[in-house]
mmCIF file of C-alpha atoms in Angstrom:
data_model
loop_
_atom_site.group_PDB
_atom_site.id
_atom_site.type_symbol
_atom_site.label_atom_id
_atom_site.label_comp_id
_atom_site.label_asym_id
_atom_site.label_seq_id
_atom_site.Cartn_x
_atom_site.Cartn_y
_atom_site.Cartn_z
ATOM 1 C CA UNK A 170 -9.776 0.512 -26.576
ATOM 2 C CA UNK A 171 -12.978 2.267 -24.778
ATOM 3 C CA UNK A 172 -11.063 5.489 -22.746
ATOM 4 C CA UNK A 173 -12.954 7.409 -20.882
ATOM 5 C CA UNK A 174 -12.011 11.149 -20.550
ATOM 6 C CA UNK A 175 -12.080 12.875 -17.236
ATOM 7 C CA UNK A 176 -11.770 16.535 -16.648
ATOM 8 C CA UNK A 177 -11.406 17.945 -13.103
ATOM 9 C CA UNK A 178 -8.545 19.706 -13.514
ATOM 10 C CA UNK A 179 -7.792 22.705 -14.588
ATOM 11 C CA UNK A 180 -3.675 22.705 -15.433
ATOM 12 C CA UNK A 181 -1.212 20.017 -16.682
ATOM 13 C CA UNK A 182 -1.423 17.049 -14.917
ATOM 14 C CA UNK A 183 1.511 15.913 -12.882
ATOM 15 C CA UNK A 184 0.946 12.289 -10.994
ATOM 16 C CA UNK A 185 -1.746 9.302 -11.074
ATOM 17 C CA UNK A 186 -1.923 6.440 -8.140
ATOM 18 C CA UNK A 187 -4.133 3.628 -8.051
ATOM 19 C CA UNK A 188 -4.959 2.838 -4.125
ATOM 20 C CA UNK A 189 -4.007 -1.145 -3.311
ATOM 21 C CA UNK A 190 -7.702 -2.581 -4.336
ATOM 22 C CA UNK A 191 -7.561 -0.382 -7.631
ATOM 23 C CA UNK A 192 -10.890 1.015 -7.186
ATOM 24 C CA UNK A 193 -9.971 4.635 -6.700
ATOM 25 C CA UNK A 194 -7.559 6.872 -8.666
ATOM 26 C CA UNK A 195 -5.727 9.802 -7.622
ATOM 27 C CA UNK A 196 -4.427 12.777 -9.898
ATOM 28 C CA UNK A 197 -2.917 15.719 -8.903
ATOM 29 C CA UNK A 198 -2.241 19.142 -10.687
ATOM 30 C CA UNK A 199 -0.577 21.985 -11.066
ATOM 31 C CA UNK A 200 -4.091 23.262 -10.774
ATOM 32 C CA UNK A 201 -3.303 22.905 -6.541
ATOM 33 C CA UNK A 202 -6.095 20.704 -5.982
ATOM 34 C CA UNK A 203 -5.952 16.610 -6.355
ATOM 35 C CA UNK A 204 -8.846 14.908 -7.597
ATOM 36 C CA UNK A 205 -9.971 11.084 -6.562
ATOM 37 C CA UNK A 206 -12.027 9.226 -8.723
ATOM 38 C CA UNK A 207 -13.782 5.986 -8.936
ATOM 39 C CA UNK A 208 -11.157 4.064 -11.300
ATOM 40 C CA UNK A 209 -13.963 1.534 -13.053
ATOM 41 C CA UNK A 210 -16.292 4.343 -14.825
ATOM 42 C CA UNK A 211 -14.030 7.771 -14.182
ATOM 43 C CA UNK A 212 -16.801 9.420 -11.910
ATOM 44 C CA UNK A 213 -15.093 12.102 -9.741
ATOM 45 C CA UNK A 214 -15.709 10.976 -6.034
ATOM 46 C CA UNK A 215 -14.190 14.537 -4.516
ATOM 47 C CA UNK A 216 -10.963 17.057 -3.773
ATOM 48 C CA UNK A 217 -8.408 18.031 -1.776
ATOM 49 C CA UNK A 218 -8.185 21.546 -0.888
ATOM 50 C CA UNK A 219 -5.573 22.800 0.737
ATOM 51 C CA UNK A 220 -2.439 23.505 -1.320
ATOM 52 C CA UNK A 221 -1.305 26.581 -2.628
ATOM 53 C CA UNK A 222 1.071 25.291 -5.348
ATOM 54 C CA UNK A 223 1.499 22.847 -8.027
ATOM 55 C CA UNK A 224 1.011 19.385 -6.634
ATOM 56 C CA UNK A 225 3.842 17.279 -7.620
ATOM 57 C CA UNK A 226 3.176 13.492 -6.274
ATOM 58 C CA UNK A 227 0.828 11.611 -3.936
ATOM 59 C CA UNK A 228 0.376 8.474 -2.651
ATOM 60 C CA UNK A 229 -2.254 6.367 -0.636
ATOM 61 C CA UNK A 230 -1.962 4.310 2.368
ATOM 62 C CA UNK A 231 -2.674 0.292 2.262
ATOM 63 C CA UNK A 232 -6.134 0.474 3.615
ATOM 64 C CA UNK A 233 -6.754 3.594 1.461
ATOM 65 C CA UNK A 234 -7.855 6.157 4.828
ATOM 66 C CA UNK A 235 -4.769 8.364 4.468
ATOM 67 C CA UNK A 236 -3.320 10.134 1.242
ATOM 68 C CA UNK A 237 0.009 11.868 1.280
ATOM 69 C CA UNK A 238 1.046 15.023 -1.549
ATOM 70 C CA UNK A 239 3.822 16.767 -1.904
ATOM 71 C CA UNK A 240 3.630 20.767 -3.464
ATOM 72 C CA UNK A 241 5.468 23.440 -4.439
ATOM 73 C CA UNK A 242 4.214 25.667 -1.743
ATOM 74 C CA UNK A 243 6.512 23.827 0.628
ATOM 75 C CA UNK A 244 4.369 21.606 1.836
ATOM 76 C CA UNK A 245 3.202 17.705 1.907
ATOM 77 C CA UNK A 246 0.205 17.410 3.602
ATOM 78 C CA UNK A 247 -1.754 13.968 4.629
ATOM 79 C CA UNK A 248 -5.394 13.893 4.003
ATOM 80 C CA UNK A 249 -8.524 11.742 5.782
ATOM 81 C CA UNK A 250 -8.875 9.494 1.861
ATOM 82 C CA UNK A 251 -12.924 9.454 2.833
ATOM 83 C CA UNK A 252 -13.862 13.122 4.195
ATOM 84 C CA UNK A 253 -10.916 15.141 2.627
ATOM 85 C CA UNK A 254 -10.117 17.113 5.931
ATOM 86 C CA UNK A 255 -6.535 17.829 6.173
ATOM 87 C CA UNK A 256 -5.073 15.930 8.764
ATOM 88 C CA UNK A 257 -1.255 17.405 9.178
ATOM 89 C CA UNK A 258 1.111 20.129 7.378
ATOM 90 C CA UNK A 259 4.793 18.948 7.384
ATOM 91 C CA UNK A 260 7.014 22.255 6.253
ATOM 92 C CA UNK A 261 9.402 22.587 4.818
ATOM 93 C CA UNK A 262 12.114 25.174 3.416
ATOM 94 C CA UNK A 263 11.891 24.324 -0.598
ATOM 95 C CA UNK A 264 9.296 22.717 -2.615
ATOM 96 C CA UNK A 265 8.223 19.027 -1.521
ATOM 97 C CA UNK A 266 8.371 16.928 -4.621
ATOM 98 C CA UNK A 267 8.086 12.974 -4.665
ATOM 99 C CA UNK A 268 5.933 11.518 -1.313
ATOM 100 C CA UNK A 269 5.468 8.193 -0.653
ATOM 101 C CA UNK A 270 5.008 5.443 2.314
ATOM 102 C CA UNK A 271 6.603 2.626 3.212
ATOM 103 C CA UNK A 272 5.454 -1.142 3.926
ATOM 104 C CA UNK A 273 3.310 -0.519 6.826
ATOM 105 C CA UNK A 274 2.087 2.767 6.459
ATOM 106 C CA UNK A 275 4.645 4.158 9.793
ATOM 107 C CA UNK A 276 7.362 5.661 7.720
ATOM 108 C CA UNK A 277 6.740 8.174 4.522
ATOM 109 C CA UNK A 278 9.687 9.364 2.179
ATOM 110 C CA UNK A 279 9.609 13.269 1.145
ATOM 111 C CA UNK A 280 11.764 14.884 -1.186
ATOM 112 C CA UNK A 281 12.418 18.522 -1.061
ATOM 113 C CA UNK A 282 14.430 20.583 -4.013
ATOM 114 C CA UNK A 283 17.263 22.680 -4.625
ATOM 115 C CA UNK A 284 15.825 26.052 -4.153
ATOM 116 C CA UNK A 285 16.978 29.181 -3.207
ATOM 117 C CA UNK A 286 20.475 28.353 -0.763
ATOM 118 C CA UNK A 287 18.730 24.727 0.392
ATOM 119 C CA UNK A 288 20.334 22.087 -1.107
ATOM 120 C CA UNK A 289 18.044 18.813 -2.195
ATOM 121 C CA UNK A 290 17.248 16.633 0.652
ATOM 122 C CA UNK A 291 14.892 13.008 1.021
ATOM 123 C CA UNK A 292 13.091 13.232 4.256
ATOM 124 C CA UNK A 293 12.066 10.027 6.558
ATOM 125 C CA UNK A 294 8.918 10.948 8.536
ATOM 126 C CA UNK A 295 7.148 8.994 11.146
ATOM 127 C CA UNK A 296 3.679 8.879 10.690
ATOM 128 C CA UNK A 297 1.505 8.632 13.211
ATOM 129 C CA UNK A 298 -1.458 6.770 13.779
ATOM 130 C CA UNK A 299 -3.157 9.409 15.636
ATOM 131 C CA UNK A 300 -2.959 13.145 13.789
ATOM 132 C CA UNK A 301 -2.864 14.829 16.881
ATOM 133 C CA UNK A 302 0.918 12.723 17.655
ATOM 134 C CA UNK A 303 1.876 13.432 14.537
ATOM 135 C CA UNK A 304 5.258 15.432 14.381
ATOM 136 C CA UNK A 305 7.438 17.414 11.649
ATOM 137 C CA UNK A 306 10.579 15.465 13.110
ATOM 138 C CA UNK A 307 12.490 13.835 9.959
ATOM 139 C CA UNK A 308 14.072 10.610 11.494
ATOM 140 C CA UNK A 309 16.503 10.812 8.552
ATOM 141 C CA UNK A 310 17.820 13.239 6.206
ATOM 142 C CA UNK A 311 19.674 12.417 2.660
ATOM 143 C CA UNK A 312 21.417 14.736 1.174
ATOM 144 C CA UNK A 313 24.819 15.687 -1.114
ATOM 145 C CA UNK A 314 22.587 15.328 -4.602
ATOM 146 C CA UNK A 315 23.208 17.354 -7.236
ATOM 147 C CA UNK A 316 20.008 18.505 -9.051
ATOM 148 C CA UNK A 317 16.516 18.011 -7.711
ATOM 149 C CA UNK A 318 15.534 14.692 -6.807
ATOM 150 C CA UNK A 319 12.176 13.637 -9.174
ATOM 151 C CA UNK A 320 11.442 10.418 -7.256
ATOM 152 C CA UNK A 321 12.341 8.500 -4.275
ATOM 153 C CA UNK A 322 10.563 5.472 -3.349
ATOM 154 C CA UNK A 323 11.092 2.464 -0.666
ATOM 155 C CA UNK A 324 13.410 -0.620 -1.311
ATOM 156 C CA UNK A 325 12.465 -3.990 -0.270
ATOM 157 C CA UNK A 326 11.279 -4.650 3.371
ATOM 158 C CA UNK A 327 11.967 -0.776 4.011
ATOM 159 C CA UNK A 328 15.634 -1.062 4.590
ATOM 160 C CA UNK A 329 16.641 0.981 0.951
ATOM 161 C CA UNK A 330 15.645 4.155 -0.286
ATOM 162 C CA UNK A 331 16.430 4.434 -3.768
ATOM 163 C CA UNK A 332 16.879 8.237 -5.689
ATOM 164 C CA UNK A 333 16.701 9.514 -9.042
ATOM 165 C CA UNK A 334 16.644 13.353 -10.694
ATOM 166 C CA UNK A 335 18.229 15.486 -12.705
ATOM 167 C CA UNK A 336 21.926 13.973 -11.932
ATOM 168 C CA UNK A 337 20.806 11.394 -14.081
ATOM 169 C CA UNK A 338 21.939 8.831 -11.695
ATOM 170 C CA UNK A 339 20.324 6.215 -9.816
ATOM 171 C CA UNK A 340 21.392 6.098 -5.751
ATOM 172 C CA UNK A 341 20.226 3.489 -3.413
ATOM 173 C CA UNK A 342 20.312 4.479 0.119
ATOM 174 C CA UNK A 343 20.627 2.650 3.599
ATOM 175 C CA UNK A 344 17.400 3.681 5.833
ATOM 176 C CA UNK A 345 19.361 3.066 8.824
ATOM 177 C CA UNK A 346 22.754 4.933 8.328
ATOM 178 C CA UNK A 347 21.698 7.237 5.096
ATOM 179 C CA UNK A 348 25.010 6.182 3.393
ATOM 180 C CA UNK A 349 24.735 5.825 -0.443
ATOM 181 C CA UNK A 350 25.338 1.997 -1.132
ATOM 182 C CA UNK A 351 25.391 1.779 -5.172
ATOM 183 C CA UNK A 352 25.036 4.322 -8.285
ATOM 184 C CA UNK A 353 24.036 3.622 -11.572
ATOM 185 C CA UNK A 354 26.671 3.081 -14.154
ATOM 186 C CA UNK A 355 27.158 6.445 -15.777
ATOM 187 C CA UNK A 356 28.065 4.691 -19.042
ATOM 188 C CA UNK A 357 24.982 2.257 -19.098
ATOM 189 C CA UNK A 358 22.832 4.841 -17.277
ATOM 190 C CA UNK A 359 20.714 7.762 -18.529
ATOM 191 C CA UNK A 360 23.126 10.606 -19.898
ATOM 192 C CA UNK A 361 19.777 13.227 -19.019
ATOM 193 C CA UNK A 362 17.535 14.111 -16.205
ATOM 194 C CA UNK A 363 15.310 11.173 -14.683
ATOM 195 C CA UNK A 364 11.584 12.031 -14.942
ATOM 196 C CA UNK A 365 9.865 9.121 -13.563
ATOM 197 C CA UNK A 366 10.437 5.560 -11.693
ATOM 198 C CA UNK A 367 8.178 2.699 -11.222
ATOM 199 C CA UNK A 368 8.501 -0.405 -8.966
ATOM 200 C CA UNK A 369 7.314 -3.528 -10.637
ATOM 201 C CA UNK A 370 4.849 -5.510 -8.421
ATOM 202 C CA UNK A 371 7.079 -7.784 -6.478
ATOM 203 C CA UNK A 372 9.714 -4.674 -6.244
ATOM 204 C CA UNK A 373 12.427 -7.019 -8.047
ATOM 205 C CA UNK A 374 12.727 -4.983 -10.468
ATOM 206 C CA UNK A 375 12.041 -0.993 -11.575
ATOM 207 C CA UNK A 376 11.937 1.021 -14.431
ATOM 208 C CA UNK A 377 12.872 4.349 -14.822
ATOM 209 C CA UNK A 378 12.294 7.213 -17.604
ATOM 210 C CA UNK A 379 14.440 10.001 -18.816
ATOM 211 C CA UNK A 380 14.496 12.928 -21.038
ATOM 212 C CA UNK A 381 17.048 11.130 -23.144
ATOM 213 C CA UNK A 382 14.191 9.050 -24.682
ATOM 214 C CA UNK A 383 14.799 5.873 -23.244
ATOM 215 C CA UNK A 384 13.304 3.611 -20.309
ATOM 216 C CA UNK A 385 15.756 1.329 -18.385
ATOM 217 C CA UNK A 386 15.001 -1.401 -16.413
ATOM 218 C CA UNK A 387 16.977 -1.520 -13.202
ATOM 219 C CA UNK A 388 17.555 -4.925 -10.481
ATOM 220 C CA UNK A 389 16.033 -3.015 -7.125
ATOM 221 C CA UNK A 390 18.894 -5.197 -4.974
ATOM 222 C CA UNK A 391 22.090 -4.784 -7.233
ATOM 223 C CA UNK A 392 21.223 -1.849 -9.260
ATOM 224 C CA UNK A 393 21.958 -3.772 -12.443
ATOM 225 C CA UNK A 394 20.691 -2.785 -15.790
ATOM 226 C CA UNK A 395 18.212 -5.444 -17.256
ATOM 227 C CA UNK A 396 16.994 -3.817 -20.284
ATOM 228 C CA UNK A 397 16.676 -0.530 -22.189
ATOM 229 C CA UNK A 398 13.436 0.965 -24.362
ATOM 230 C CA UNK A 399 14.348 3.630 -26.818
ATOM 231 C CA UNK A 400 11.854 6.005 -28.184
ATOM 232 C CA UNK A 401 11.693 8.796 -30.376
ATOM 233 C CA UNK A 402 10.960 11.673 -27.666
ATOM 234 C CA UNK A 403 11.771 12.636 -23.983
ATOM 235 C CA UNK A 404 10.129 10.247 -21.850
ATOM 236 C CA UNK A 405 8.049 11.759 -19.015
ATOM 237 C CA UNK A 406 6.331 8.941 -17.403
ATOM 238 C CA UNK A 407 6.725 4.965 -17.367
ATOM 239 C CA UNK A 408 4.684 1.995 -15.587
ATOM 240 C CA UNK A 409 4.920 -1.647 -15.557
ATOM 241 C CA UNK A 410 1.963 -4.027 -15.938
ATOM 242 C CA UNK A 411 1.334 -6.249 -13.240
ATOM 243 C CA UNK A 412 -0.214 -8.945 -15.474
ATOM 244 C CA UNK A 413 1.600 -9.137 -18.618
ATOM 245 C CA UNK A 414 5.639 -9.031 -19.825
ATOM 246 C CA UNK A 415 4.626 -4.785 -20.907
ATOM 247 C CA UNK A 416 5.891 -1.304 -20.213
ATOM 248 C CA UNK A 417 4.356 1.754 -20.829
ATOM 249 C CA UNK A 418 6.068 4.757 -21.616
ATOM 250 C CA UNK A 419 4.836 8.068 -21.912
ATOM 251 C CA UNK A 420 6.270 11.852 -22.730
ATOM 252 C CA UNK A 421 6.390 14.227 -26.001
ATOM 253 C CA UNK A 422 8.405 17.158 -26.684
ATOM 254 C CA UNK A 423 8.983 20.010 -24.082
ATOM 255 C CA UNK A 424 5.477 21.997 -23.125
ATOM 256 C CA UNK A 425 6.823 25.398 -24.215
ATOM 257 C CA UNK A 426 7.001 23.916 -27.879
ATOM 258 C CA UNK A 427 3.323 22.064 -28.274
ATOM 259 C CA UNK A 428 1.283 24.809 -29.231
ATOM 260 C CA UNK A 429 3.574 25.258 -32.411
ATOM 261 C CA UNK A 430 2.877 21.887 -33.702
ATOM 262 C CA UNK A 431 0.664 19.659 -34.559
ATOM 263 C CA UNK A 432 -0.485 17.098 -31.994
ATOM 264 C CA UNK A 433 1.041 14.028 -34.263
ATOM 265 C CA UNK A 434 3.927 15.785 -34.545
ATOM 266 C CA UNK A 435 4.265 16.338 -30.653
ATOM 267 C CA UNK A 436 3.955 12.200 -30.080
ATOM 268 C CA UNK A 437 2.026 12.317 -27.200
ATOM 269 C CA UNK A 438 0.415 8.743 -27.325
ATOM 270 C CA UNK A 439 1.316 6.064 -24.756
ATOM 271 C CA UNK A 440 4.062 3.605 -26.255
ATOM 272 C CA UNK A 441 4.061 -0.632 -24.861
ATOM 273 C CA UNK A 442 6.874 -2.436 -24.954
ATOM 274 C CA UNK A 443 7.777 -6.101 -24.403
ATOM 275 C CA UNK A 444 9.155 -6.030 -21.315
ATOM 276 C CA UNK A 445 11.830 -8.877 -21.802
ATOM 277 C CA UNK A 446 12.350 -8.605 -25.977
ATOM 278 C CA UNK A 447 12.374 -4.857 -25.848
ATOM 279 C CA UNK A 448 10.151 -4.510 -28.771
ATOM 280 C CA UNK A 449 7.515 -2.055 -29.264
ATOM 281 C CA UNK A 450 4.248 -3.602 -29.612
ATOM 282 C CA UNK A 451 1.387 -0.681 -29.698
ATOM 283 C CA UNK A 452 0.405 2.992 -29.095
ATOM 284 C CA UNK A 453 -2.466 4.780 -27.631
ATOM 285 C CA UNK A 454 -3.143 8.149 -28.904
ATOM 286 C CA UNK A 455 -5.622 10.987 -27.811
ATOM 287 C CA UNK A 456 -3.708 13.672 -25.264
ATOM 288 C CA UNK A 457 -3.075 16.909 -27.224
ATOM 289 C CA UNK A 458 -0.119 17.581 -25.033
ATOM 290 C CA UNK A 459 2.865 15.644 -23.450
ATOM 291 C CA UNK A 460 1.938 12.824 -21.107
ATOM 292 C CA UNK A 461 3.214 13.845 -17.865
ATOM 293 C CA UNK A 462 1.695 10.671 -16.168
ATOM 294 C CA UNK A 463 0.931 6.953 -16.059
ATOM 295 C CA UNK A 464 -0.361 4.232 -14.212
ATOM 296 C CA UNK A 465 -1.479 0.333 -14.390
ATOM 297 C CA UNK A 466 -4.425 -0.710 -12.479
ATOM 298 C CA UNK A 467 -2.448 -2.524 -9.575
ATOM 299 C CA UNK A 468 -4.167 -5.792 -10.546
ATOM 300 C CA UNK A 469 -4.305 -5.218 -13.832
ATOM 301 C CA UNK A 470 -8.024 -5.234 -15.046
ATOM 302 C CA UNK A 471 -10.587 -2.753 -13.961
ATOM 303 C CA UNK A 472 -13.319 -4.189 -11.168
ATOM 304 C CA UNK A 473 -16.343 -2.827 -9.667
ATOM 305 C CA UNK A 474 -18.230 -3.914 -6.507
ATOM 306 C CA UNK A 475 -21.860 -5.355 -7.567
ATOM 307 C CA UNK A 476 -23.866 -5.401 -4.376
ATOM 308 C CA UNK A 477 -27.337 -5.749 -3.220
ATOM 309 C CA UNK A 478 -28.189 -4.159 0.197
ATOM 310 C CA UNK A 479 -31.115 -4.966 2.627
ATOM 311 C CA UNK A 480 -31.794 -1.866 4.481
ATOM 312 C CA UNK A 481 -29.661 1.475 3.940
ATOM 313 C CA UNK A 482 -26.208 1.451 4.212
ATOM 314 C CA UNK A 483 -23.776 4.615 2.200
ATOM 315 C CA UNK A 484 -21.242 4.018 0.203
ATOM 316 C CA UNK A 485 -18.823 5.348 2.721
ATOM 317 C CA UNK A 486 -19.730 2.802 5.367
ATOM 318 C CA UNK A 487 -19.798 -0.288 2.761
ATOM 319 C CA UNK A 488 -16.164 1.322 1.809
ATOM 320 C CA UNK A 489 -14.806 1.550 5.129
ATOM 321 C CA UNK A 490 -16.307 -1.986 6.458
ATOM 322 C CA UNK A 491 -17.948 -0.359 9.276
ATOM 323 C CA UNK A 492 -21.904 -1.038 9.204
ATOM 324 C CA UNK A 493 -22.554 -4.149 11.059
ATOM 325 C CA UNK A 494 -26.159 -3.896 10.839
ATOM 326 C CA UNK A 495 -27.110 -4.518 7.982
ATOM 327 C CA UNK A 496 -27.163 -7.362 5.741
ATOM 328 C CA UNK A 497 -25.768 -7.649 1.973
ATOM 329 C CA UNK A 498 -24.485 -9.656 -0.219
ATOM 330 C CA UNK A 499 -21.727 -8.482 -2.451
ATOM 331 C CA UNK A 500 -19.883 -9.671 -5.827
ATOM 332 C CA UNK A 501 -16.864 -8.445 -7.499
ATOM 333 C CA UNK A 502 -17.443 -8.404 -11.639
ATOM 334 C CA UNK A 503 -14.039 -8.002 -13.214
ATOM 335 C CA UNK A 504 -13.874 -6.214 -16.307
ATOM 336 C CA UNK A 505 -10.733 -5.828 -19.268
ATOM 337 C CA UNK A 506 -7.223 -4.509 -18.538
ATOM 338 C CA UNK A 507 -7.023 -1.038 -17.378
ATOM 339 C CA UNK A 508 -4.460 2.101 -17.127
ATOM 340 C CA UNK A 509 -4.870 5.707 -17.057
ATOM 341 C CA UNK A 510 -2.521 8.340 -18.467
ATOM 342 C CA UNK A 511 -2.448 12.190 -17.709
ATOM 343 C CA UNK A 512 -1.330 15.031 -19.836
ATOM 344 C CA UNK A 513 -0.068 18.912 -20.157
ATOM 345 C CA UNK A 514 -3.768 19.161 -21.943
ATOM 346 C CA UNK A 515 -4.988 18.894 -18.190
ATOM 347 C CA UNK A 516 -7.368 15.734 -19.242
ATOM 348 C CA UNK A 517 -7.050 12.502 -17.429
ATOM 349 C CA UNK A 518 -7.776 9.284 -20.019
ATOM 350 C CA UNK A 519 -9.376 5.976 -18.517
ATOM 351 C CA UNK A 520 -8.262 3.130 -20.518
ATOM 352 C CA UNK A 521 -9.840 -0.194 -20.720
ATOM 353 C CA UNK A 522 -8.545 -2.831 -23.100
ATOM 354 C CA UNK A 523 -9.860 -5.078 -25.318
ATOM 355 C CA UNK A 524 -9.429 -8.637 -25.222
ATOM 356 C CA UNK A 525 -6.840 -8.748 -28.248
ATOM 357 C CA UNK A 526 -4.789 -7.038 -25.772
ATOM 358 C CA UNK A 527 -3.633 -10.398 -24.265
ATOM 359 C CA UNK A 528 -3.440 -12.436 -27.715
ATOM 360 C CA UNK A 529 -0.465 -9.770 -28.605
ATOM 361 C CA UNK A 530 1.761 -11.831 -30.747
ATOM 362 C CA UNK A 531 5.513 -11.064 -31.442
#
């Protein structure tokens, strides 16, 4: 295990996202301001200014030009990915908190929070190809949740929405009619709040983390449980790997308690499970605070563009695709597994794996 240890922020972390070619990583803050970095050597690449609250969630188009955030100061804006101009303000009467688009890039889920006499809502939004069309019009509005809603991301083929927060129960919406059409078993379900959810790579399948230290994993179609993780502390953050049969999980004990303890006592490393036996098969330690974030490399493995350029051509244009007049040749050099976690301790942590990684035996 080589991590690398990035520091751009300046408060607890709060979200990571890998854009679709895994190249570029995205963190946000409470610190207002989300960072994007190059995801193969953990150089900082720039910042989004612009917020003027915590930032809760992001997420990044297909072709990585447009990133969307959600913040406590009401907001969730959507960002040019290459320049980092602000491209549109959607506003909103209570803190945005989970953001994230659909197949296609057209459609973008927001969730807003209980706060003040607003109840919590999840917010359909159009998004337009050209900023200057773009319009705060939700096409749909869930509500009648109890307790903020911590995620909501897209079912299959756009036609679900599925929910979780601090009800501690799992809905899965219709995008067409916004009726609720299953709930999670309150027996087999979590019994606390629901800090985190993560779609597996086909979206089969997701897995879900809770402050009653366990992980579930959750059929996206029928909302049946498939399999449970326990763990010794509140979970704050889980991931699946899209290469091997592994979950991560990720959490610690509450922030207001770490300074009062020692940072083994706190267990703040990174836990992997067997996805399918349910065992645990390793740790990764170093955050001196709760892990508040995870995230696979979408493929898997870390990768980084080798290319050789005849004339001058920027990064930006070799990026984007766009310089057709100049000649190159280009290879991609994969490297080992990679995932990044982020912590309370504000520090972002590049992972790369060793081989033995893949010769786990159980």
């Amino acid at each position: 295990m080589r991590p690398i240890l990035m520091k751009g922020h300046e408060r607890p972390l709060t979200f990571l996202r890998y854009n679709r070619d895994g190249d570029l990583l995205f963190s946000c803050a409470k610190d207002h301001t989300p960072n994007v970095w190059f995801a193969d050597n953990g150089d900082r690449l720039g910042t989004y200014r612009g917020h003027n609250g915590a930032v809760w969630s992001c997420d990044v188009s297909r072709d990585s030009t447009r990133l969307i955030t959600g913040s406590a100061d009401q907001t969730a804006k959507l960002w040019d990915v290459q320049t980092g101009t602000e491209l549109f303000t959607f506003r909103f009467d209570a803190p945005a908190r989970s953001v994230e688009f659909a197949i296609g890039d057209g459609l973008a889920v927001i969730t807003t929070d209980n706060f003040m006499d607003n109840v919590p809502t999840a917010q359909v939004k159009r998004i337009a190809d050209d900023p200057d069309d773009q319009s705060e019009e939700a096409l749909l509005v869930i509500s009648g949740i109890k307790g903020r809603i911590n995620r909501a991301v897209w079912g299959p083929l756009n036609k679900t929405i599925i929910t979780a927060g601090e009800d501690a129960t799992i809905r899965i919406w219709d995008t067409e009619t916004g009726t609720c059409l299953k709930e999670s078993d309150k027996e087999q379900g979590h019994q606390k709040t629901i800090t985190s959810l993560s779609k597996s790579a086909d979206w089969s399948h997701f897995l879900t983390g809770s402050l009653d230290k366990s992980a579930k994993l959750w059929d996206t179609r029928t909302l049946t449980l498939i399999k449970t993780y326990v763990t010794e502390r509140p979970v704050n953050a889980v991931d699946i790997s899209p290469l091997l049969d592994h979950v991560v999980i990720g959490g610690g004990q509450d922030a207001m308690n770490v300074t009062m303890t020692d940072r083994r006592a706190g267990k703040f490393e990174a836990k992997f499970f067997h996805k399918i036996l349910q065992e645990e098969i390793g740790g990764v330690k170093g955050h001196f605070g709760p892990i508040n974030a995870l995230a696979f490399n979408p493929d898997g493995r870390s990768s980084v563009i080798a290319a050789t350029f005849i004339g001058n051509i920027s990064y930006a244009d070799y990026c984007l695709m766009t310089n057709n007049n100049e000649s190159y040749a280009m290879s991609k050099i994969y490297f080992d597994n990679l995932f990044s976690s982020g912590g309370e301790d504000g520090y972002v942590r590049l992972h790369h794996f060793d081989s033995d990684y893949f010769n786990i035996k159980i």
